[in-house]
Coordinates of C-alpha atoms in Angstrom, one line a residue:
M23 CA 59.9 74.5 138.2
K24 CA 57.0 76.7 136.8
N25 CA 55.2 73.6 135.6
A26 CA 55.5 72.0 139.0
K27 CA 54.1 75.1 140.7
A28 CA 51.2 75.2 138.2
G29 CA 50.5 71.5 138.9
E30 CA 50.5 72.1 142.6
E31 CA 48.2 75.1 142.3
L32 CA 45.8 73.2 140.0
G33 CA 45.6 70.2 142.4
A34 CA 45.0 72.6 145.4
S35 CA 42.2 74.4 143.5
E36 CA 40.6 71.1 142.5
S37 CA 40.7 69.7 146.1
D38 CA 39.3 73.0 147.5
R39 CA 36.4 72.8 144.9
V40 CA 35.6 69.2 145.9
Q41 CA 35.7 70.0 149.6
S42 CA 33.4 73.0 149.1
G43 CA 31.0 70.9 147.1
L44 CA 30.9 68.2 149.8
R45 CA 30.3 70.8 152.4
A46 CA 27.5 72.4 150.4
T47 CA 25.9 68.9 149.9
G48 CA 26.2 68.1 153.6
D49 CA 24.6 71.4 154.6
F50 CA 21.9 70.9 152.0
M51 CA 21.2 67.3 153.1
G52 CA 21.3 68.2 156.8
D53 CA 18.6 70.9 156.6
D54 CA 15.5 69.9 158.5
D55 CA 13.2 72.0 156.3
I56 CA 14.1 70.2 153.1
R57 CA 10.8 68.5 153.1
D58 CA 9.0 71.8 153.4
V59 CA 10.4 73.0 150.1
P60 CA 7.5 73.8 147.8
G61 CA 7.2 72.4 144.3
I62 CA 8.8 73.9 141.4
R63 CA 5.5 74.2 139.4
A64 CA 3.3 77.3 140.0
T65 CA -0.3 76.7 141.2
D66 CA -3.4 78.7 140.5
E67 CA -3.2 80.3 143.9
D68 CA 0.3 81.5 143.1
R69 CA -1.0 82.9 139.8
V70 CA -3.9 84.7 141.6
T71 CA -1.5 86.2 144.2
A72 CA 1.0 87.1 141.6
Q73 CA -1.4 89.4 139.7
P74 CA -1.0 93.1 140.4
G75 CA -3.5 95.0 142.4
A76 CA -6.0 97.5 141.0
R77 CA -4.7 100.8 140.0
R78 CA -5.5 103.8 142.1
G79 CA -8.5 105.8 140.9
N80 CA -10.0 102.8 139.0
P81 CA -13.1 101.0 140.2
A82 CA -12.4 97.7 141.9
E83 CA -12.9 94.7 139.7
P84 CA -14.4 91.6 141.1
P85 CA -11.9 88.9 141.9
V86 CA -11.7 86.0 139.5
V87 CA -12.5 82.8 141.2
R88 CA -10.6 79.8 140.0
A89 CA -10.6 76.3 141.0
V90 CA -7.8 75.4 143.4
R91 CA -5.6 72.6 142.2
E92 CA -4.7 70.0 144.6
P93 CA -1.0 69.7 145.1
P94 CA 0.7 66.4 144.0
P95 CA 1.5 64.0 146.7
R96 CA 4.4 65.0 148.9
R97 CA 6.2 61.7 148.4
Q98 CA 6.6 62.2 144.6
R99 CA 8.2 65.6 145.1
N100 CA 10.7 64.3 147.6
G101 CA 11.7 61.4 145.3
A102 CA 12.6 63.8 142.4
L103 CA 14.5 65.9 144.8
W104 CA 16.4 62.9 146.1
A105 CA 17.2 61.8 142.5
V106 CA 18.6 65.2 141.7
C107 CA 20.7 65.2 144.9
L108 CA 21.9 61.7 144.2
S109 CA 22.9 62.7 140.6
L110 CA 24.7 65.7 142.0
L111 CA 26.5 63.6 144.6
I112 CA 27.6 61.1 141.9
A113 CA 28.8 63.9 139.7
L114 CA 30.7 65.4 142.7
V115 CA 32.2 62.0 143.5
G116 CA 33.2 61.5 139.9
L117 CA 34.6 65.0 139.8
G118 CA 36.6 64.3 143.0
Y119 CA 37.9 61.0 141.6
W120 CA 38.8 62.7 138.3
S121 CA 40.5 65.5 140.2
H122 CA 42.4 63.0 142.4
Q123 CA 43.5 61.1 139.2
Q124 CA 44.6 64.4 137.6
Q125 CA 46.4 65.4 140.8
S126 CA 48.2 62.0 141.0
R127 CA 49.1 62.3 137.3
L128 CA 50.4 65.8 137.8
Q129 CA 52.4 64.7 140.9
R130 CA 53.9 61.9 138.9
Q131 CA 54.7 64.3 136.1
L132 CA 56.2 66.7 138.7
V133 CA 58.3 63.9 140.2
A134 CA 59.5 62.8 136.7
T135 CA 60.1 66.4 135.8
Q136 CA 62.1 67.0 139.0
E137 CA 64.1 63.8 138.3
S138 CA 64.8 64.8 134.7
F139 CA 65.8 68.3 135.9
A140 CA 68.1 66.7 138.5
R141 CA 69.6 64.4 135.9
I142 CA 70.0 67.3 133.4
S143 CA 71.5 69.5 136.1
E144 CA 74.0 66.7 137.0
E145 CA 74.9 66.2 133.3
A146 CA 75.1 70.0 132.9
A147 CA 77.4 70.2 135.9
G148 CA 79.6 67.4 134.5
R149 CA 79.7 69.1 131.1
L150 CA 80.5 72.4 132.8
Q151 CA 83.4 70.8 134.6
D152 CA 84.6 69.2 131.4
I153 CA 84.2 72.5 129.6
S154 CA 86.0 74.4 132.4
G155 CA 88.9 71.8 132.3
K156 CA 89.1 72.2 128.5
V157 CA 89.0 75.9 128.8
V158 CA 91.8 75.9 131.3
A159 CA 93.8 73.5 129.1
T160 CA 93.1 75.7 126.1
E161 CA 94.1 78.8 127.9
S162 CA 97.4 77.2 129.0
S163 CA 98.1 75.9 125.5
L164 CA 97.1 79.3 124.1
S165 CA 99.5 81.1 126.5
Q166 CA 102.3 78.7 125.6
N167 CA 101.6 79.1 121.9
E168 CA 101.4 82.9 122.4
Q169 CA 104.8 82.8 124.1
N170 CA 106.2 80.7 121.2
L171 CA 104.7 83.0 118.7
V172 CA 106.2 86.0 120.5
Q173 CA 109.7 84.4 120.5
Q174 CA 109.3 83.5 116.8
L175 CA 108.2 87.0 116.0
N176 CA 111.3 88.4 117.8
K177 CA 113.5 86.0 115.9
L178 CA 111.9 87.0 112.7
E179 CA 112.3 90.7 113.5
Q180 CA 116.0 90.2 114.2
R181 CA 116.3 88.2 111.0
V182 CA 114.6 91.0 109.1
E183 CA 116.9 93.6 110.6
Q184 CA 119.9 91.4 109.6
L185 CA 118.6 91.0 106.1
T186 CA 117.9 94.7 105.8
A187 CA 121.5 95.5 106.9
T188 CA 122.8 92.9 104.5
Q189 CA 120.7 94.3 101.7
Q190 CA 121.9 97.8 102.4
T191 CA 125.5 96.7 102.4
Q192 CA 124.9 94.8 99.1
Q193 CA 123.3 97.9 97.6
D194 CA 126.2 100.0 98.6
E195 CA 128.6 97.5 97.1
L196 CA 126.5 97.3 94.0
Q197 CA 126.5 101.1 93.7
S198 CA 130.3 101.2 94.1
Q199 CA 130.6 98.5 91.5
Q200 CA 128.4 100.4 89.2
D201 CA 130.5 103.5 89.7
S202 CA 133.7 101.6 89.0
L203 CA 132.0 100.0 85.9
Q204 CA 131.1 103.4 84.6
Q205 CA 134.7 104.6 85.1
Q206 CA 135.9 101.5 83.3
Q207 CA 133.4 102.2 80.5
R208 CA 134.8 105.7 80.2
R209 CA 138.3 104.4 80.1
M210 CA 137.3 101.9 77.5
Q211 CA 135.8 104.7 75.4
A212 CA 139.0 106.6 75.8
L213 CA 141.0 103.5 74.8
Q214 CA 138.7 102.9 71.8
Q215 CA 139.3 106.4 70.7
A216 CA 143.0 106.0 71.2
D217 CA 142.9 102.7 69.3
A218 CA 141.0 104.4 66.5
A219 CA 143.7 107.0 66.3
R220 CA 146.4 104.2 66.4
V221 CA 144.5 102.5 63.6
E222 CA 144.6 105.6 61.6
Q223 CA 148.3 106.0 62.3
M224 CA 148.9 102.4 61.3
T225 CA 146.9 103.0 58.1
A226 CA 149.1 105.9 57.4
L227 CA 152.2 103.8 58.1
D228 CA 150.9 101.1 55.8
G229 CA 150.5 103.7 53.1
L230 CA 154.0 105.0 53.7
A231 CA 155.4 101.5 53.7
S232 CA 153.7 100.9 50.3
M233 CA 155.1 104.1 49.0
L234 CA 158.5 103.1 50.3
G235 CA 158.1 99.7 48.6
E236 CA 157.2 101.4 45.3
Q237 CA 160.2 103.7 45.8
L238 CA 162.4 100.7 46.5
E239 CA 161.2 99.0 43.4
Q240 CA 161.9 102.1 41.5
Q241 CA 165.3 102.3 43.0
Q242 CA 165.9 98.7 42.0
Q243 CA 164.9 99.4 38.5
A244 CA 167.1 102.5 38.5
L245 CA 170.0 100.4 39.8
T246 CA 169.5 97.8 37.1
E247 CA 169.4 100.6 34.6
L248 CA 172.6 102.0 36.0
A249 CA 174.2 98.5 35.7
Q250 CA 173.1 98.4 32.1
Q251 CA 174.3 101.9 31.5
T252 CA 177.8 101.3 32.8
E253 CA 178.9 100.3 29.2
S254 CA 179.0 103.8 28.2
A255 CA 181.2 106.1 30.4
N256 CA 179.7 109.4 29.6
T257 CA 176.1 108.3 29.8
A258 CA 176.8 106.1 32.8
Q259 CA 178.6 109.0 34.6
A260 CA 175.7 111.3 34.2
A261 CA 173.2 108.6 35.1
L262 CA 175.3 107.6 38.1
R263 CA 175.5 111.2 39.3
S264 CA 171.7 111.5 39.0
D265 CA 171.3 108.1 40.7
L266 CA 173.7 109.1 43.4
Q267 CA 171.7 112.3 44.0
Q268 CA 168.5 110.3 44.1
A269 CA 170.1 107.7 46.4
S270 CA 171.2 110.4 48.8
E271 CA 167.7 111.8 48.8
Q272 CA 166.3 108.3 49.4
L273 CA 168.8 107.8 52.2
Q274 CA 167.7 111.0 53.8
A275 CA 164.1 109.9 53.4
L276 CA 165.0 106.5 54.9
A277 CA 166.7 108.2 57.8
Q278 CA 163.6 110.3 58.4
L279 CA 161.5 107.2 58.1
E280 CA 163.8 105.4 60.6
R281 CA 163.4 108.3 63.0
R282 CA 159.6 108.2 62.6
L283 CA 159.6 104.5 63.1
A284 CA 161.7 104.8 66.2
E285 CA 159.3 107.4 67.5
Q286 CA 156.4 105.1 66.7
D287 CA 158.2 102.3 68.4
S288 CA 158.6 104.4 71.6
E289 CA 155.0 105.5 71.3
L290 CA 153.8 101.9 70.9
A291 CA 156.0 100.8 73.8
R292 CA 154.5 103.6 76.0
Q293 CA 150.9 102.6 74.9
R294 CA 151.7 99.0 75.6
G295 CA 152.8 99.9 79.1
E296 CA 149.5 101.9 79.5
L297 CA 147.5 99.0 78.3
E298 CA 149.3 96.6 80.7
A299 CA 148.6 99.1 83.5
L300 CA 145.0 99.3 82.5
L301 CA 144.8 95.5 82.4
Q302 CA 146.2 95.3 85.9
A303 CA 143.8 98.0 87.1
S304 CA 140.7 96.6 85.5
S305 CA 139.1 93.4 86.9
G306 CA 136.3 92.7 84.4
A307 CA 136.5 89.6 82.2
N308 CA 135.1 91.3 79.1
V309 CA 137.5 94.3 79.5
E310 CA 140.5 91.9 79.9
Q311 CA 139.5 90.0 76.8
E312 CA 139.1 93.1 74.8
M313 CA 142.4 94.4 76.0
L314 CA 144.1 91.1 75.2
V315 CA 142.6 91.3 71.7
L316 CA 143.8 94.9 71.3
R317 CA 147.2 93.9 72.7
S318 CA 147.5 91.0 70.2
E319 CA 146.5 93.3 67.3
I320 CA 149.1 95.9 68.4
E321 CA 151.8 93.2 68.7
E322 CA 151.0 92.0 65.3
R323 CA 151.2 95.5 63.9
L324 CA 154.5 96.0 65.8
A325 CA 155.8 92.7 64.3
S326 CA 154.8 93.8 60.8
T327 CA 156.4 97.2 61.5
E328 CA 159.6 95.5 62.7
E329 CA 159.6 93.3 59.6
S330 CA 159.2 96.4 57.5
L331 CA 162.1 98.0 59.4
R332 CA 164.3 94.9 58.9
A333 CA 163.4 95.0 55.2
I334 CA 164.3 98.7 55.1
D335 CA 167.6 98.0 56.9
S336 CA 168.4 95.2 54.5
F337 CA 167.5 97.4 51.6
R338 CA 169.6 100.3 53.0
L339 CA 172.6 98.0 53.3
Q340 CA 172.1 96.8 49.8
T341 CA 171.8 100.4 48.6
N342 CA 174.9 101.4 50.5
R343 CA 176.8 98.5 49.0
T344 CA 175.4 99.4 45.5
I345 CA 176.4 103.0 46.1
S346 CA 179.9 102.0 47.1
T347 CA 180.1 99.8 44.1
L348 CA 178.9 102.6 41.9
R349 CA 181.4 104.9 43.5
N350 CA 184.2 102.4 42.8
Q351 CA 182.9 102.1 39.3
L352 CA 182.8 105.9 38.9
G353 CA 186.3 106.1 40.2
N354 CA 187.4 103.5 37.8
L355 CA 185.6 105.3 35.0
Q356 CA 187.1 108.5 35.9
Q357 CA 190.5 106.9 36.0
Q358 CA 189.8 105.4 32.6
L359 CA 188.6 108.7 31.3
G360 CA 191.7 110.4 32.7
Q361 CA 193.9 107.8 31.1
R362 CA 192.1 108.3 27.8

């Protein structure tokens, strides 16, 4: 729009200039006194009249007399003037034509510019409508997406709350399991200590059993010696009395050993009951396996102890039979001695 206004102002100024030049030319050509215009060149008379006058107080100088030059013919001066005017007129006509061409070109440019502006404005309006439609669609899709995101966030928050509650519950359960595991570990330590004590007791029992075995071997040797010494009555009687005394002491020791073994059997039965109760109370796989191993070891030791008891019982029976036999023999010897 600014270019169009500038073109209009330029065309108006050019047209005003041409019209003012034409008016000036018409006025100049229409003057009646144009022929009375003096020549451009100065004459001798003009030079004489142009000299300054004498100064005041100075004596007057005589005037200089010069020859008067005849003016050129009037027709020649008018021809030159007409040539100048014609050239000016041609220049003005050319300037007017050029101005008209420039004005026409500027008008065409203005029309083309206006058309391009109209086309651009239409395209811009169409693009603005497209953009506004896209903006509306984008806003609607954004609002829908925002609602979906809000719903998803709400669901995620609920899920996070559920997971937090579940994690707290699991942590509580884990803490309780850790507490129970610590209790079981303490029980296991107590059981290990008790087992160590039992191992010591079993070691002592093994030593005692070995001692009893040695004593039994000694008794067997003594009995064989007594059987060999029955040939002589006096020596056999003394030996039998000593053997009877030793046998009675051994019987007392065997009775004490049986009482101790009975007490150990009751103690082992009580410990077995405690182990079974602990096995029922504990739920850990490792603890159950260890308790099963301990139970198998205790059962093996009980079996070996029972075998030892059976061996002791059989030996006691044999000893009793041997003692009864010896008593019979002593009686027979005493009868024989009495008869002698």
